[in-house]
Every structure is written in structure tokens, then in C-alpha cells.
Coordinates of C-alpha atoms in Angstrom, one line a residue:
M1 CA 140.5 89.4 -32.9
W2 CA 139.6 86.7 -30.4
D3 CA 141.9 84.9 -27.9
W4 CA 141.8 81.2 -27.0
W5 CA 139.1 81.8 -24.3
G6 CA 136.7 83.6 -26.6
W7 CA 137.4 87.0 -25.2
Q8 CA 137.6 89.8 -27.7
V9 CA 141.0 91.4 -27.7
R10 CA 141.3 95.1 -28.7
M11 CA 144.1 95.7 -31.2
S12 CA 144.0 99.5 -31.4
N13 CA 147.3 101.3 -31.8
V14 CA 145.8 104.4 -30.2
R15 CA 146.4 105.3 -26.5
I16 CA 144.6 108.3 -25.0
G17 CA 145.0 109.5 -21.5
T18 CA 145.8 112.6 -19.3
S19 CA 148.9 114.3 -18.2
G20 CA 149.1 113.2 -14.5
W21 CA 146.5 111.5 -12.4
N22 CA 147.1 113.0 -8.9
Y23 CA 145.8 116.6 -8.3
P24 CA 144.8 116.6 -4.6
T25 CA 144.9 120.3 -3.8
G26 CA 143.9 123.7 -5.2
R27 CA 140.7 125.0 -6.8
G28 CA 141.3 122.6 -9.7
T29 CA 141.6 119.5 -7.6
W30 CA 140.2 116.2 -8.9
N31 CA 138.9 115.2 -5.5
G32 CA 135.2 115.4 -5.5
V33 CA 135.2 115.6 -9.3
F34 CA 136.8 112.5 -10.9
Y35 CA 137.8 111.0 -7.6
P36 CA 135.6 110.8 -4.5
P37 CA 136.5 113.2 -1.7
P38 CA 139.1 111.6 0.6
R39 CA 136.7 111.2 3.6
R40 CA 134.2 109.3 1.4
R41 CA 136.6 106.9 -0.3
P42 CA 136.1 103.2 0.3
K43 CA 138.8 101.4 2.2
G44 CA 141.8 100.6 0.0
F45 CA 140.8 103.1 -2.7
D46 CA 143.7 103.8 -5.0
E47 CA 143.7 106.7 -7.4
L48 CA 146.0 105.2 -10.0
S49 CA 144.1 101.9 -10.1
Y50 CA 140.8 103.8 -10.4
Y51 CA 142.3 105.9 -13.2
A52 CA 143.5 102.8 -15.0
E53 CA 139.9 101.5 -15.1
H54 CA 139.1 104.4 -17.5
F55 CA 142.3 104.9 -19.5
D56 CA 145.2 102.6 -20.7
T57 CA 147.9 105.2 -20.5
V58 CA 149.0 108.2 -18.5
E59 CA 151.8 110.8 -18.8
V60 CA 154.0 111.1 -15.7
N61 CA 154.9 114.7 -14.9
S62 CA 156.3 114.1 -11.4
T63 CA 159.6 112.9 -12.9
F64 CA 160.3 116.4 -14.1
Y65 CA 160.7 117.6 -10.6
G66 CA 162.7 114.6 -9.3
Q67 CA 164.5 111.6 -10.7
P68 CA 162.3 108.6 -11.1
R69 CA 162.7 106.0 -8.4
A70 CA 162.7 102.2 -9.1
D71 CA 160.6 101.4 -6.1
V72 CA 157.9 104.0 -7.0
C73 CA 157.9 102.8 -10.7
R74 CA 157.6 99.2 -9.5
R75 CA 154.5 100.1 -7.4
W76 CA 153.0 102.0 -10.4
A77 CA 153.4 98.9 -12.5
S78 CA 151.8 96.6 -9.9
R79 CA 148.8 98.9 -9.5
T80 CA 147.9 98.9 -13.2
P81 CA 146.6 96.1 -15.5
P82 CA 148.5 94.4 -18.2
G83 CA 149.0 96.6 -21.3
F84 CA 148.8 99.9 -19.4
E85 CA 151.6 102.3 -20.4
F86 CA 153.3 105.2 -18.7
S87 CA 154.9 107.9 -20.7
V88 CA 157.6 109.6 -18.6
K89 CA 158.8 113.2 -18.7
L90 CA 162.5 113.6 -18.5
Y91 CA 164.0 115.1 -15.3
Q92 CA 164.3 118.9 -15.5
K93 CA 168.1 118.8 -15.4
F94 CA 168.0 117.3 -18.9
T95 CA 165.8 120.0 -20.5
H96 CA 165.6 123.0 -18.1
P97 CA 169.1 123.4 -16.6
G98 CA 168.4 127.1 -15.9
M99 CA 165.4 126.1 -13.7
F100 CA 167.5 123.4 -12.0
K101 CA 170.3 126.0 -11.3
Q102 CA 167.7 128.3 -9.7
R103 CA 166.6 125.5 -7.4
L104 CA 170.2 124.9 -6.3
E105 CA 170.6 128.6 -5.6
R106 CA 167.6 128.7 -3.4
S107 CA 168.8 125.7 -1.5
L108 CA 172.1 127.4 -0.6
P109 CA 172.6 129.4 2.6
A110 CA 172.7 133.2 2.2
G111 CA 176.0 134.5 1.0
A112 CA 177.1 131.2 -0.4
L113 CA 176.8 132.4 -4.0
D114 CA 179.8 134.7 -4.0
S115 CA 182.2 132.2 -5.3
S116 CA 180.0 129.4 -6.4
G117 CA 178.9 130.5 -9.9
D118 CA 181.1 128.1 -11.9
V119 CA 180.3 125.3 -9.5
L120 CA 176.5 125.8 -9.9
D121 CA 176.9 125.9 -13.7
G122 CA 178.7 122.6 -13.5
L123 CA 176.2 121.0 -11.2
A124 CA 173.3 122.1 -13.5
R125 CA 174.8 120.3 -16.5
P126 CA 173.6 116.7 -16.8
N127 CA 176.2 114.0 -16.7
E128 CA 176.5 110.3 -17.2
A129 CA 175.6 109.6 -13.6
D130 CA 172.3 111.6 -14.0
L131 CA 171.5 109.5 -17.1
D132 CA 172.2 106.2 -15.3
Q133 CA 170.0 107.3 -12.4
F134 CA 167.1 108.0 -14.7
R135 CA 167.6 104.7 -16.6
R136 CA 167.7 102.8 -13.3
G137 CA 164.6 104.6 -12.1
I138 CA 162.4 103.6 -15.0
E139 CA 163.7 100.0 -15.3
P140 CA 160.7 98.4 -13.6
L141 CA 158.4 100.0 -16.2
V142 CA 160.7 98.7 -19.0
A143 CA 160.8 95.2 -17.4
S144 CA 157.0 95.1 -17.1
G145 CA 156.4 96.2 -20.6
K146 CA 154.7 99.3 -19.3
L147 CA 157.0 102.1 -20.5
G148 CA 155.4 104.1 -23.3
A149 CA 157.5 107.1 -24.5
L150 CA 160.0 109.4 -22.8
L151 CA 159.0 113.0 -23.1
A152 CA 161.7 115.7 -23.5
Q153 CA 159.8 118.9 -23.0
F154 CA 162.0 122.0 -23.6
P155 CA 161.1 125.5 -22.4
P156 CA 160.1 128.3 -24.9
S157 CA 163.6 129.8 -24.3
F158 CA 165.2 126.8 -25.9
K159 CA 165.9 128.2 -29.4
D160 CA 167.2 126.7 -32.6
A161 CA 171.0 127.2 -32.6
P162 CA 174.0 125.0 -33.4
A163 CA 174.7 124.4 -29.7
S164 CA 171.0 123.6 -29.1
R165 CA 171.0 121.1 -31.9
D166 CA 174.2 119.4 -30.7
Y167 CA 172.7 119.1 -27.2
L168 CA 169.4 117.7 -28.4
A169 CA 171.2 115.2 -30.6
D170 CA 173.4 114.1 -27.7
L171 CA 170.4 113.7 -25.4
L172 CA 168.5 111.6 -27.9
R173 CA 171.6 109.3 -28.4
A174 CA 171.8 108.9 -24.6
F175 CA 168.3 107.6 -24.6
S176 CA 168.6 105.5 -27.7
G177 CA 166.6 102.3 -27.4
H178 CA 163.6 104.1 -26.0
S179 CA 160.9 106.0 -27.8
V180 CA 161.6 109.7 -27.2
A181 CA 159.1 112.5 -28.0
V182 CA 160.6 116.0 -28.2
E183 CA 158.5 119.0 -27.3
L184 CA 160.0 122.2 -28.8
R185 CA 158.1 125.4 -28.3
H186 CA 160.1 128.3 -29.8
R187 CA 159.2 129.3 -33.4
S188 CA 162.8 129.2 -34.5
W189 CA 162.5 125.4 -34.7
S190 CA 159.5 125.5 -37.1
D191 CA 161.0 128.4 -39.1
R192 CA 163.8 125.9 -40.0
I193 CA 161.5 122.9 -40.3
G194 CA 163.6 121.0 -42.7
E195 CA 166.7 121.0 -40.5
T196 CA 164.6 120.2 -37.4
L197 CA 162.9 117.2 -39.1
S198 CA 166.3 115.9 -40.3
L199 CA 167.7 115.9 -36.8
L200 CA 164.7 114.2 -35.2
N201 CA 164.1 111.7 -38.1
E202 CA 167.8 110.7 -38.1
L203 CA 167.5 109.8 -34.4
G204 CA 164.0 108.3 -34.5
A205 CA 162.4 110.9 -32.2
A206 CA 158.8 112.0 -32.6
W207 CA 158.2 115.7 -32.8
V208 CA 155.5 116.4 -30.2
Q209 CA 152.5 118.0 -31.7
I210 CA 151.1 120.5 -29.2
D211 CA 148.0 122.7 -28.9
E212 CA 148.3 125.7 -26.6
P213 CA 147.7 129.5 -26.8
K214 CA 149.8 130.9 -29.7
F215 CA 152.0 134.0 -29.3
R216 CA 154.5 135.7 -31.5
F217 CA 157.3 133.3 -30.8
S218 CA 155.2 130.1 -30.4
I219 CA 156.1 127.2 -32.6
R220 CA 154.0 126.5 -35.7
Q221 CA 153.2 122.8 -36.6
N222 CA 151.2 120.9 -39.2
Y223 CA 150.4 117.8 -37.1
V224 CA 152.0 115.5 -39.7
P225 CA 153.9 112.4 -38.3
N226 CA 157.6 112.7 -38.7
V227 CA 158.6 109.1 -37.9
E228 CA 156.8 105.8 -38.4
G229 CA 157.4 104.4 -35.0
F230 CA 155.0 106.5 -33.0
Y231 CA 153.1 109.8 -32.8
Y232 CA 152.8 112.0 -29.8
M233 CA 150.3 114.8 -29.2
R234 CA 149.6 117.0 -26.2
L235 CA 146.7 119.3 -25.7
H236 CA 147.4 122.0 -23.1
G237 CA 144.2 124.1 -23.4
R238 CA 143.7 127.5 -24.9
N239 CA 143.5 129.8 -21.8
A240 CA 145.6 132.6 -23.4
E241 CA 144.5 135.2 -20.8
Q242 CA 146.1 133.3 -17.9
W243 CA 148.8 131.5 -19.8
W244 CA 151.6 133.8 -18.6
R245 CA 149.9 135.8 -15.9
H246 CA 148.0 133.8 -13.3
E247 CA 147.6 133.6 -9.6
K248 CA 148.3 129.8 -9.4
S249 CA 150.1 127.7 -12.0
E250 CA 147.0 125.5 -12.3
D251 CA 145.0 128.4 -13.6
R252 CA 146.6 128.3 -17.1
Y253 CA 145.1 124.8 -17.5
D254 CA 141.6 125.9 -16.7
Y255 CA 140.1 125.3 -20.2
L256 CA 137.6 122.8 -21.5
Y257 CA 137.7 122.0 -25.2
S258 CA 134.4 121.9 -27.0
E259 CA 133.4 119.0 -29.1
S260 CA 133.9 121.0 -32.3
E261 CA 137.4 122.0 -31.1
L262 CA 138.3 118.4 -30.3
K263 CA 137.1 117.3 -33.7
E264 CA 140.3 118.7 -35.3
F265 CA 142.5 116.6 -33.1
S266 CA 140.4 113.5 -33.4
E267 CA 140.5 113.7 -37.2
T268 CA 144.3 114.3 -37.1
A269 CA 144.7 111.3 -34.8
D270 CA 142.6 109.1 -37.0
A271 CA 144.7 110.0 -40.0
A272 CA 148.0 109.7 -38.1
R273 CA 147.1 106.3 -36.6
R274 CA 147.2 104.8 -40.1
L275 CA 150.7 106.0 -40.7
V276 CA 152.4 105.0 -37.4
K277 CA 152.8 101.9 -35.2
K278 CA 151.4 103.6 -32.1
L279 CA 149.8 106.9 -31.3
Y280 CA 149.8 108.7 -27.9
L281 CA 147.4 111.6 -27.2
Y282 CA 147.4 113.3 -23.8
T283 CA 145.2 116.1 -22.5
N284 CA 147.0 118.4 -20.1
N285 CA 144.1 120.8 -19.3
H286 CA 143.9 119.2 -15.9
F287 CA 142.0 121.9 -13.9
S288 CA 139.0 120.2 -12.2
A289 CA 139.6 117.1 -14.3
K290 CA 138.7 118.8 -17.6
S291 CA 141.5 116.8 -19.1
V292 CA 139.6 113.6 -18.1
A293 CA 136.4 114.9 -19.8
N294 CA 138.2 115.9 -23.0
A295 CA 140.1 112.6 -23.1
A296 CA 136.8 110.7 -22.9
M297 CA 135.3 112.9 -25.6
I298 CA 138.2 112.2 -27.9
K299 CA 137.9 108.5 -27.3
K300 CA 134.2 108.8 -28.3
Q301 CA 135.0 110.7 -31.5
L302 CA 137.6 108.1 -32.4
G303 CA 135.3 105.1 -31.7
E304 CA 137.6 103.9 -28.9
P305 CA 135.9 102.0 -26.0
L306 CA 135.0 104.2 -23.0
D307 CA 135.9 101.9 -20.1
G308 CA 135.1 102.4 -16.4
E309 CA 132.2 104.0 -14.6
Y310 CA 132.0 107.8 -14.2
T311 CA 130.0 109.2 -11.3
E312 CA 126.7 111.0 -11.9
E313 CA 128.3 114.1 -10.4
F314 CA 131.1 114.1 -12.9
V315 CA 128.7 113.7 -15.8
A316 CA 126.5 116.5 -14.3
R317 CA 129.6 118.7 -14.4
Y318 CA 130.4 117.7 -17.9
P319 CA 127.1 117.1 -19.6
E320 CA 128.8 116.5 -22.9
L321 CA 129.4 113.0 -21.6
A322 CA 125.8 112.2 -20.7
G323 CA 124.7 109.1 -22.5
V324 CA 128.2 108.5 -23.7
V325 CA 130.0 107.1 -20.6
K326 CA 128.8 104.5 -18.2
S327 CA 127.5 106.3 -15.1
A328 CA 127.7 104.8 -11.6
S329 CA 124.2 104.3 -10.1
A330 CA 125.4 105.8 -6.7
G331 CA 127.7 108.7 -6.9
F332 CA 129.2 111.0 -4.2
A333 CA 128.3 114.5 -3.5
I334 CA 130.8 117.1 -4.7
D335 CA 132.4 118.8 -1.7
D336 CA 132.7 122.5 -2.6
R337 CA 135.1 122.9 0.3
Q338 CA 137.8 120.8 -1.3

């Protein structure tokens, strides 16, 4: 399709990106890999703007740890081009109340827990004020047309039970009007796949299709779209050895998919894109920007344009992209001390 000025306008319904864009510390930092080391960045360098030169969507994980703020979301929108979309993870109080309660307990002074059990349970339950705060926080993304989907990621301990179904239904109704993707990880949900699909379909929510190491109680999925509105897939990597036991949390995401491994998901995405209005695919194997490399490889396999320039050093680290992505003529030396 061509616009009035003769520019070709891409009409793809596929959006591919990574989970998060800011990984400044640790052994798996993106500094000196995808981004230049801080001391070598040009004046005014902005990570999000640089990222948006390469991908047209990103999954925001920071909102899991703290409610989204309107001023922050407004700046995100202003630093990205028209058409860019943010998929936003729900605040942990909505999906991980046990984790939220533990945070509250750690914040209290010693000895304060003797009579506060019921109070903590109450504080850990989301209420209408929490919902309103989240909605206000993401409003700038809604107003700018840059909100993709909301991601409700539940822990593996969230099992299929009447109370769980009721809670999930209430949560989806609370965010009606938005595209909500639900990540369920316990096998009980796929063991009763008919009931699970009925619940999600009735409320227009997409069942997140995930790839991660499989264990006894891991969910089983067939990657088939369950709603026509949109499709949502997340690739977490397959580092089974360090999935539950690791020195740093980033270690579980230290995994690079091979081209043959990615082919399964590219073919799935190619089939699903023909059945839904929009498809989101995010790579979460973020250690040392492996998610960036794999997202670019998936775009290639799907025939999607590979925008932006990648440094020679990045391509040297991930030679699968040599001759595939545009390489900057002048790169930066990778700083092994980062």
C-alpha cells in the first residue's frame, strides 16, 4: 500500500519485540552488546529511542514491580515513533498477591507482624483504587494509540480452582475495553482446557502461548489462537538447568534459540497471523541481548523488515545475523568490564 506522498506503508499485523529494553547491570547487561557502553554513548543517546529504531513494540516488565506512572508513560510515548506499541505487564498485586504480601512484611519493622496478619492479607488484595491507579498510569499510552496488550502473568502456583476462575474472570472484567493476554503456567489449566478456553473466550482474553523449560506441572499448549482479536506469544528460553536454581535471576534467561528452534515459532506465528487481527511475539531470553538476536532472527524468518543498524560487534557476537541485518560501519568495542 502507498500513501499520498508515495511512501510505501507496511500493513503487517505482526509485531515482534523483546521483553524489556533496559538491562544496565549484571553479567547479562545489554551495555556493550546491543547498546554502546555508557562512557562511549553520543550526547543525548536514549536507549528506548535506539531500541525503537529496530523494533515496533516492546513488553514492559517494570510495571510488575510498581504501578505505572502517567508521567513516565507519557515520556515513553514521546520517545517512540508513531505506530510503536507498548504491551504492559500488570502490577504484581493483581497476579502475585503472595509476593506483594512478602514485600510488605519485609518493609515492616521487626516485631510488627504479631498482630498484623489480617491487615497484611487485606492490603495484599487488590481493590478498586489499585485498578484506578493502574488505569490512570497507562492513560498516556492509550491516548497516544501506543498501548498494545495488557499482560496478566500468573505464577506457577496459580492453579485451576473455582476461586481462581472467579478471580481471573473478575480481573478480566475490570480491564474490559483493553486487550488482555493471560499467562497461566500450571498444568491444571491445560488439563481442563475446555473450561479454560470457555472462560477466556467469553471475556475476549488471549491465552498467552509460552515456551520455557517443561517440568512435571508445567502447562501444555498447542499454540492455536483462542480469540480472533489478537494472539500473544512469549519465548522465555530453555535453560532448564538454571530455571529454578541460579545464582542471579538473569541466569535463567541465558539461552539463545537456534534458527531451527525458532522455525517452529515462526511457522506458528505465520499461521496464526492469518486468523487474528494482530499478533504479538516477545522474546524474554534477555541475557546479553540474546532476546534481541532471536527477535531479529524471527523477523527474518517471517519476512518482516529488519530496521535499524546493528553494530559490527553485535553481529560478531551473534553471527547468525551476519548478512541479514544492516551493520553500522563504525561500531564500538565491547567492554568486558561491564
